[in-house]
């Protein structure tokens, strides 16, 4: 298996004394929650309960595929999450999210800009399919079109790398949205066109901001 330098360094820091990828035990203990909706929903409900007790939980994400030529399967409860909203003509639109959580070998950040969609206080079902587009935010109608700028950041505390979703290949399917909440799935290439990943997410904003 090809070993990513950053992922290897992250595994040393987060995995203590074991050599990176000498054993797959940590990944073997990770589940791809997107294949088990009941398990995923249960984790989201655990997150909501934790928040009701005053504990910080910014949602749940699960990813599998190849990042920097390294095969991964991870699940994470997000320890920080920002939801950015924008007020336009009296309506509140979902603009961007950024959520970070730990995995066995690194910290994972899911970032999306120019998500779009009018939102209220209560979650509503959504069925929009958004195409990966690194330039989505620069479009005049970027909150009303069907494009999104998505990236996965991997970091180990000493260094990080942003892997941007490729413009020619990838989609985000939004399934639920609210002023402080966004759920859905994604699939496509990140960074190198041969690096493909898929995942599901349910972000619960710990920090909700409105830009007017």
JSON list of N, CA and C in Angstrom, two decimals, residues 61-117:
[
{"chain": "A", "resi": 61, "resn": "UNK", "atom": "N", "xyz": [-19.56, 12.39, 10.78]},
{"chain": "A", "resi": 61, "resn": "UNK", "atom": "CA", "xyz": [-19.16, 12.20, 9.39]},
{"chain": "A", "resi": 61, "resn": "UNK", "atom": "C", "xyz": [-18.48, 10.85, 9.26]},
{"chain": "A", "resi": 62, "resn": "UNK", "atom": "N", "xyz": [-18.66, 10.22, 8.12]},
{"chain": "A", "resi": 62, "resn": "UNK", "atom": "CA", "xyz": [-17.98, 8.96, 7.82]},
{"chain": "A", "resi": 62, "resn": "UNK", "atom": "C", "xyz": [-17.50, 9.01, 6.38]},
{"chain": "A", "resi": 63, "resn": "UNK", "atom": "N", "xyz": [-16.26, 8.55, 6.16]},
{"chain": "A", "resi": 63, "resn": "UNK", "atom": "CA", "xyz": [-15.64, 8.64, 4.83]},
{"chain": "A", "resi": 63, "resn": "UNK", "atom": "C", "xyz": [-14.88, 7.35, 4.54]},
{"chain": "A", "resi": 64, "resn": "UNK", "atom": "N", "xyz": [-14.91, 6.93, 3.28]},
{"chain": "A", "resi": 64, "resn": "UNK", "atom": "CA", "xyz": [-14.05, 5.84, 2.84]},
{"chain": "A", "resi": 64, "resn": "UNK", "atom": "C", "xyz": [-13.55, 6.15, 1.44]},
{"chain": "A", "resi": 65, "resn": "UNK", "atom": "N", "xyz": [-12.42, 5.56, 1.10]},
{"chain": "A", "resi": 65, "resn": "UNK", "atom": "CA", "xyz": [-11.86, 5.76, -0.24]},
{"chain": "A", "resi": 65, "resn": "UNK", "atom": "C", "xyz": [-10.37, 5.99, -0.16]},
{"chain": "A", "resi": 66, "resn": "UNK", "atom": "N", "xyz": [-9.85, 6.77, -1.09]},
{"chain": "A", "resi": 66, "resn": "UNK", "atom": "CA", "xyz": [-8.43, 7.03, -1.19]},
{"chain": "A", "resi": 66, "resn": "UNK", "atom": "C", "xyz": [-8.16, 8.51, -1.03]},
{"chain": "A", "resi": 67, "resn": "UNK", "atom": "N", "xyz": [-7.29, 8.86, -0.07]},
{"chain": "A", "resi": 67, "resn": "UNK", "atom": "CA", "xyz": [-6.82, 10.22, 0.09]},
{"chain": "A", "resi": 67, "resn": "UNK", "atom": "C", "xyz": [-5.30, 10.18, 0.08]},
{"chain": "A", "resi": 68, "resn": "UNK", "atom": "N", "xyz": [-4.69, 10.97, -0.79]},
{"chain": "A", "resi": 68, "resn": "UNK", "atom": "CA", "xyz": [-3.24, 10.96, -0.96]},
{"chain": "A", "resi": 68, "resn": "UNK", "atom": "C", "xyz": [-2.71, 9.53, -1.15]},
{"chain": "A", "resi": 69, "resn": "UNK", "atom": "N", "xyz": [-3.42, 8.79, -1.97]},
{"chain": "A", "resi": 69, "resn": "UNK", "atom": "CA", "xyz": [-3.04, 7.42, -2.35]},
{"chain": "A", "resi": 69, "resn": "UNK", "atom": "C", "xyz": [-3.05, 6.46, -1.17]},
{"chain": "A", "resi": 70, "resn": "UNK", "atom": "N", "xyz": [-3.77, 6.80, -0.11]},
{"chain": "A", "resi": 70, "resn": "UNK", "atom": "CA", "xyz": [-3.88, 5.93, 1.05]},
{"chain": "A", "resi": 70, "resn": "UNK", "atom": "C", "xyz": [-5.34, 5.54, 1.25]},
{"chain": "A", "resi": 71, "resn": "UNK", "atom": "N", "xyz": [-5.62, 4.25, 1.32]},
{"chain": "A", "resi": 71, "resn": "UNK", "atom": "CA", "xyz": [-6.98, 3.78, 1.53]},
{"chain": "A", "resi": 71, "resn": "UNK", "atom": "C", "xyz": [-7.39, 4.00, 2.99]},
{"chain": "A", "resi": 72, "resn": "UNK", "atom": "N", "xyz": [-8.55, 4.63, 3.19]},
{"chain": "A", "resi": 72, "resn": "UNK", "atom": "CA", "xyz": [-9.01, 4.91, 4.54]},
{"chain": "A", "resi": 72, "resn": "UNK", "atom": "C", "xyz": [-10.47, 4.52, 4.71]},
{"chain": "A", "resi": 73, "resn": "UNK", "atom": "N", "xyz": [-10.84, 4.23, 5.92]},
{"chain": "A", "resi": 73, "resn": "UNK", "atom": "CA", "xyz": [-12.24, 4.12, 6.35]},
{"chain": "A", "resi": 73, "resn": "UNK", "atom": "C", "xyz": [-12.29, 4.78, 7.72]},
{"chain": "A", "resi": 74, "resn": "UNK", "atom": "N", "xyz": [-13.05, 5.87, 7.85]},
{"chain": "A", "resi": 74, "resn": "UNK", "atom": "CA", "xyz": [-13.09, 6.58, 9.13]},
{"chain": "A", "resi": 74, "resn": "UNK", "atom": "C", "xyz": [-14.51, 7.01, 9.46]},
{"chain": "A", "resi": 75, "resn": "UNK", "atom": "N", "xyz": [-14.73, 7.15, 10.75]},
{"chain": "A", "resi": 75, "resn": "UNK", "atom": "CA", "xyz": [-15.96, 7.73, 11.29]},
{"chain": "A", "resi": 75, "resn": "UNK", "atom": "C", "xyz": [-15.53, 8.72, 12.35]},
{"chain": "A", "resi": 76, "resn": "UNK", "atom": "N", "xyz": [-16.26, 9.80, 12.50]},
{"chain": "A", "resi": 76, "resn": "UNK", "atom": "CA", "xyz": [-15.84, 10.81, 13.46]},
{"chain": "A", "resi": 76, "resn": "UNK", "atom": "C", "xyz": [-17.03, 11.60, 13.98]},
{"chain": "A", "resi": 77, "resn": "UNK", "atom": "N", "xyz": [-17.02, 11.87, 15.28]},
{"chain": "A", "resi": 77, "resn": "UNK", "atom": "CA", "xyz": [-17.90, 12.87, 15.87]},
{"chain": "A", "resi": 77, "resn": "UNK", "atom": "C", "xyz": [-17.14, 14.18, 15.85]},
{"chain": "A", "resi": 78, "resn": "UNK", "atom": "N", "xyz": [-17.75, 15.18, 15.25]},
{"chain": "A", "resi": 78, "resn": "UNK", "atom": "CA", "xyz": [-17.06, 16.44, 15.05]},
{"chain": "A", "resi": 78, "resn": "UNK", "atom": "C", "xyz": [-16.99, 17.23, 16.35]},
{"chain": "A", "resi": 79, "resn": "UNK", "atom": "N", "xyz": [-15.81, 17.70, 16.69]},
{"chain": "A", "resi": 79, "resn": "UNK", "atom": "CA", "xyz": [-15.60, 18.43, 17.92]},
{"chain": "A", "resi": 79, "resn": "UNK", "atom": "C", "xyz": [-15.71, 19.94, 17.73]},
{"chain": "A", "resi": 80, "resn": "UNK", "atom": "N", "xyz": [-15.72, 20.38, 16.48]},
{"chain": "A", "resi": 80, "resn": "UNK", "atom": "CA", "xyz": [-15.97, 21.79, 16.18]},
{"chain": "A", "resi": 80, "resn": "UNK", "atom": "C", "xyz": [-16.75, 21.87, 14.87]},
{"chain": "A", "resi": 81, "resn": "UNK", "atom": "N", "xyz": [-17.62, 22.85, 14.77]},
{"chain": "A", "resi": 81, "resn": "UNK", "atom": "CA", "xyz": [-18.41, 23.00, 13.54]},
{"chain": "A", "resi": 81, "resn": "UNK", "atom": "C", "xyz": [-18.91, 24.43, 13.43]},
{"chain": "A", "resi": 82, "resn": "UNK", "atom": "N", "xyz": [-18.77, 24.97, 12.24]},
{"chain": "A", "resi": 82, "resn": "UNK", "atom": "CA", "xyz": [-19.24, 26.32, 11.94]},
{"chain": "A", "resi": 82, "resn": "UNK", "atom": "C", "xyz": [-20.24, 26.22, 10.79]},
{"chain": "A", "resi": 83, "resn": "UNK", "atom": "N", "xyz": [-21.38, 26.88, 10.95]},
{"chain": "A", "resi": 83, "resn": "UNK", "atom": "CA", "xyz": [-22.36, 27.00, 9.87]},
{"chain": "A", "resi": 83, "resn": "UNK", "atom": "C", "xyz": [-22.48, 28.47, 9.54]},
{"chain": "A", "resi": 84, "resn": "UNK", "atom": "N", "xyz": [-22.19, 28.82, 8.29]},
{"chain": "A", "resi": 84, "resn": "UNK", "atom": "CA", "xyz": [-22.28, 30.19, 7.84]},
{"chain": "A", "resi": 84, "resn": "UNK", "atom": "C", "xyz": [-23.54, 30.42, 7.03]},
{"chain": "A", "resi": 85, "resn": "UNK", "atom": "N", "xyz": [-24.31, 31.41, 7.42]},
{"chain": "A", "resi": 85, "resn": "UNK", "atom": "CA", "xyz": [-25.55, 31.77, 6.74]},
{"chain": "A", "resi": 85, "resn": "UNK", "atom": "C", "xyz": [-25.41, 33.15, 6.12]},
{"chain": "A", "resi": 86, "resn": "UNK", "atom": "N", "xyz": [-26.23, 33.41, 5.13]},
{"chain": "A", "resi": 86, "resn": "UNK", "atom": "CA", "xyz": [-26.20, 34.73, 4.49]},
{"chain": "A", "resi": 86, "resn": "UNK", "atom": "C", "xyz": [-27.63, 35.23, 4.31]},
{"chain": "A", "resi": 87, "resn": "UNK", "atom": "N", "xyz": [-27.85, 36.48, 4.69]},
{"chain": "A", "resi": 87, "resn": "UNK", "atom": "CA", "xyz": [-29.17, 37.08, 4.52]},
{"chain": "A", "resi": 87, "resn": "UNK", "atom": "C", "xyz": [-29.23, 37.82, 3.20]},
{"chain": "A", "resi": 88, "resn": "UNK", "atom": "N", "xyz": [-30.20, 37.42, 2.37]},
{"chain": "A", "resi": 88, "resn": "UNK", "atom": "CA", "xyz": [-30.38, 38.03, 1.06]},
{"chain": "A", "resi": 88, "resn": "UNK", "atom": "C", "xyz": [-31.86, 38.34, 0.87]},
{"chain": "A", "resi": 89, "resn": "UNK", "atom": "N", "xyz": [-32.17, 39.63, 0.70]},
{"chain": "A", "resi": 89, "resn": "UNK", "atom": "CA", "xyz": [-33.55, 40.06, 0.44]},
{"chain": "A", "resi": 89, "resn": "UNK", "atom": "C", "xyz": [-34.53, 39.51, 1.47]},
{"chain": "A", "resi": 90, "resn": "UNK", "atom": "N", "xyz": [-34.13, 39.53, 2.74]},
{"chain": "A", "resi": 90, "resn": "UNK", "atom": "CA", "xyz": [-35.03, 39.11, 3.80]},
{"chain": "A", "resi": 90, "resn": "UNK", "atom": "C", "xyz": [-35.07, 37.63, 4.07]},
{"chain": "A", "resi": 91, "resn": "UNK", "atom": "N", "xyz": [-34.41, 36.82, 3.25]},
{"chain": "A", "resi": 91, "resn": "UNK", "atom": "CA", "xyz": [-34.36, 35.37, 3.46]},
{"chain": "A", "resi": 91, "resn": "UNK", "atom": "C", "xyz": [-32.97, 34.96, 3.94]},
{"chain": "A", "resi": 92, "resn": "UNK", "atom": "N", "xyz": [-32.94, 33.87, 4.70]},
{"chain": "A", "resi": 92, "resn": "UNK", "atom": "CA", "xyz": [-31.68, 33.33, 5.20]},
{"chain": "A", "resi": 92, "resn": "UNK", "atom": "C", "xyz": [-31.30, 32.13, 4.34]},
{"chain": "A", "resi": 93, "resn": "UNK", "atom": "N", "xyz": [-30.10, 32.18, 3.76]},
{"chain": "A", "resi": 93, "resn": "UNK", "atom": "CA", "xyz": [-29.60, 31.12, 2.89]},
{"chain": "A", "resi": 93, "resn": "UNK", "atom": "C", "xyz": [-28.43, 30.42, 3.56]},
{"chain": "A", "resi": 94, "resn": "UNK", "atom": "N", "xyz": [-28.34, 29.13, 3.35]},
{"chain": "A", "resi": 94, "resn": "UNK", "atom": "CA", "xyz": [-27.21, 28.36, 3.84]},
{"chain": "A", "resi": 94, "resn": "UNK", "atom": "C", "xyz": [-26.03, 28.62, 2.91]},
{"chain": "A", "resi": 95, "resn": "UNK", "atom": "N", "xyz": [-24.93, 29.12, 3.47]},
{"chain": "A", "resi": 95, "resn": "UNK", "atom": "CA", "xyz": [-23.78, 29.49, 2.65]},
{"chain": "A", "resi": 95, "resn": "UNK", "atom": "C", "xyz": [-22.66, 28.46, 2.75]},
{"chain": "A", "resi": 96, "resn": "UNK", "atom": "N", "xyz": [-22.14, 28.19, 3.96]},
{"chain": "A", "resi": 96, "resn": "UNK", "atom": "CA", "xyz": [-21.00, 27.29, 4.08]},
{"chain": "A", "resi": 96, "resn": "UNK", "atom": "C", "xyz": [-20.99, 26.56, 5.41]},
{"chain": "A", "resi": 97, "resn": "UNK", "atom": "N", "xyz": [-20.27, 25.46, 5.45]},
{"chain": "A", "resi": 97, "resn": "UNK", "atom": "CA", "xyz": [-20.05, 24.72, 6.69]},
{"chain": "A", "resi": 97, "resn": "UNK", "atom": "C", "xyz": [-18.58, 24.34, 6.77]},
{"chain": "A", "resi": 98, "resn": "UNK", "atom": "N", "xyz": [-18.12, 24.19, 8.01]},
{"chain": "A", "resi": 98, "resn": "UNK", "atom": "CA", "xyz": [-16.78, 23.65, 8.25]},
{"chain": "A", "resi": 98, "resn": "UNK", "atom": "C", "xyz": [-16.84, 22.89, 9.57]},
{"chain": "A", "resi": 99, "resn": "UNK", "atom": "N", "xyz": [-16.54, 21.59, 9.51]},
{"chain": "A", "resi": 99, "resn": "UNK", "atom": "CA", "xyz": [-16.63, 20.75, 10.70]},
{"chain": "A", "resi": 99, "resn": "UNK", "atom": "C", "xyz": [-15.40, 19.86, 10.79]},
{"chain": "A", "resi": 100, "resn": "UNK", "atom": "N", "xyz": [-14.84, 19.76, 12.00]},
{"chain": "A", "resi": 100, "resn": "UNK", "atom": "CA", "xyz": [-13.60, 19.01, 12.22]},
{"chain": "A", "resi": 100, "resn": "UNK", "atom": "C", "xyz": [-13.77, 18.02, 13.35]},
{"chain": "A", "resi": 101, "resn": "UNK", "atom": "N", "xyz": [-13.19, 16.82, 13.15]},
{"chain": "A", "resi": 101, "resn": "UNK", "atom": "CA", "xyz": [-13.22, 15.81, 14.19]},
{"chain": "A", "resi": 101, "resn": "UNK", "atom": "C", "xyz": [-12.04, 14.87, 14.08]},
{"chain": "A", "resi": 102, "resn": "UNK", "atom": "N", "xyz": [-11.76, 14.10, 15.14]},
{"chain": "A", "resi": 102, "resn": "UNK", "atom": "CA", "xyz": [-10.62, 13.19, 15.14]},
{"chain": "A", "resi": 102, "resn": "UNK", "atom": "C", "xyz": [-10.93, 11.87, 14.46]},
{"chain": "A", "resi": 103, "resn": "UNK", "atom": "N", "xyz": [-9.92, 11.27, 13.85]},
{"chain": "A", "resi": 103, "resn": "UNK", "atom": "CA", "xyz": [-9.97, 9.91, 13.33]},
{"chain": "A", "resi": 103, "resn": "UNK", "atom": "C", "xyz": [-8.76, 9.19, 13.91]},
{"chain": "A", "resi": 104, "resn": "UNK", "atom": "N", "xyz": [-8.60, 7.89, 13.67]},
{"chain": "A", "resi": 104, "resn": "UNK", "atom": "CA", "xyz": [-7.47, 7.18, 14.29]},
{"chain": "A", "resi": 104, "resn": "UNK", "atom": "C", "xyz": [-6.09, 7.76, 13.98]},
{"chain": "A", "resi": 105, "resn": "UNK", "atom": "N", "xyz": [-5.91, 8.33, 12.77]},
{"chain": "A", "resi": 105, "resn": "UNK", "atom": "CA", "xyz": [-4.57, 8.74, 12.38]},
{"chain": "A", "resi": 105, "resn": "UNK", "atom": "C", "xyz": [-4.43, 10.23, 12.10]},
{"chain": "A", "resi": 106, "resn": "UNK", "atom": "N", "xyz": [-5.53, 10.98, 12.05]},
{"chain": "A", "resi": 106, "resn": "UNK", "atom": "CA", "xyz": [-5.44, 12.39, 11.71]},
{"chain": "A", "resi": 106, "resn": "UNK", "atom": "C", "xyz": [-6.74, 13.07, 12.08]},
{"chain": "A", "resi": 107, "resn": "UNK", "atom": "N", "xyz": [-6.75, 14.39, 12.00]},
{"chain": "A", "resi": 107, "resn": "UNK", "atom": "CA", "xyz": [-7.98, 15.16, 12.13]},
{"chain": "A", "resi": 107, "resn": "UNK", "atom": "C", "xyz": [-8.55, 15.40, 10.73]},
{"chain": "A", "resi": 108, "resn": "UNK", "atom": "N", "xyz": [-9.85, 15.25, 10.61]},
{"chain": "A", "resi": 108, "resn": "UNK", "atom": "CA", "xyz": [-10.53, 15.41, 9.33]},
{"chain": "A", "resi": 108, "resn": "UNK", "atom": "C", "xyz": [-11.46, 16.62, 9.39]},
{"chain": "A", "resi": 109, "resn": "UNK", "atom": "N", "xyz": [-11.35, 17.48, 8.40]},
{"chain": "A", "resi": 109, "resn": "UNK", "atom": "CA", "xyz": [-12.25, 18.63, 8.29]},
{"chain": "A", "resi": 109, "resn": "UNK", "atom": "C", "xyz": [-13.03, 18.51, 6.99]},
{"chain": "A", "resi": 110, "resn": "UNK", "atom": "N", "xyz": [-14.34, 18.63, 7.10]},
{"chain": "A", "resi": 110, "resn": "UNK", "atom": "CA", "xyz": [-15.22, 18.70, 5.94]},
{"chain": "A", "resi": 110, "resn": "UNK", "atom": "C", "xyz": [-15.61, 20.15, 5.75]},
{"chain": "A", "resi": 111, "resn": "UNK", "atom": "N", "xyz": [-15.35, 20.68, 4.57]},
{"chain": "A", "resi": 111, "resn": "UNK", "atom": "CA", "xyz": [-15.66, 22.07, 4.27]},
{"chain": "A", "resi": 111, "resn": "UNK", "atom": "C", "xyz": [-16.47, 22.16, 2.99]},
{"chain": "A", "resi": 112, "resn": "UNK", "atom": "N", "xyz": [-17.55, 22.93, 3.04]},
{"chain": "A", "resi": 112, "resn": "UNK", "atom": "CA", "xyz": [-18.34, 23.18, 1.84]},
{"chain": "A", "resi": 112, "resn": "UNK", "atom": "C", "xyz": [-18.71, 24.66, 1.79]},
{"chain": "A", "resi": 113, "resn": "UNK", "atom": "N", "xyz": [-18.56, 25.26, 0.63]},
{"chain": "A", "resi": 113, "resn": "UNK", "atom": "CA", "xyz": [-18.91, 26.65, 0.41]},
{"chain": "A", "resi": 113, "resn": "UNK", "atom": "C", "xyz": [-19.93, 26.74, -0.72]},
{"chain": "A", "resi": 114, "resn": "UNK", "atom": "N", "xyz": [-20.77, 27.76, -0.65]},
{"chain": "A", "resi": 114, "resn": "UNK", "atom": "CA", "xyz": [-21.79, 27.99, -1.66]},
{"chain": "A", "resi": 114, "resn": "UNK", "atom": "C", "xyz": [-22.80, 26.84, -1.71]},
{"chain": "A", "resi": 115, "resn": "UNK", "atom": "N", "xyz": [-23.22, 26.40, -0.52]},
{"chain": "A", "resi": 115, "resn": "UNK", "atom": "CA", "xyz": [-24.18, 25.29, -0.45]},
{"chain": "A", "resi": 115, "resn": "UNK", "atom": "C", "xyz": [-25.54, 25.71, -0.99]},
{"chain": "A", "resi": 116, "resn": "UNK", "atom": "N", "xyz": [-26.04, 26.85, -0.53]},
{"chain": "A", "resi": 116, "resn": "UNK", "atom": "CA", "xyz": [-27.30, 27.37, -1.04]},
{"chain": "A", "resi": 116, "resn": "UNK", "atom": "C", "xyz": [-28.52, 26.76, -0.37]},
{"chain": "A", "resi": 117, "resn": "UNK", "atom": "N", "xyz": [-29.68, 27.31, -0.71]},
{"chain": "A", "resi": 117, "resn": "UNK", "atom": "CA", "xyz": [-30.95, 26.86, -0.16]},
{"chain": "A", "resi": 117, "resn": "UNK", "atom": "C", "xyz": [-31.42, 27.76, 0.97]}
]
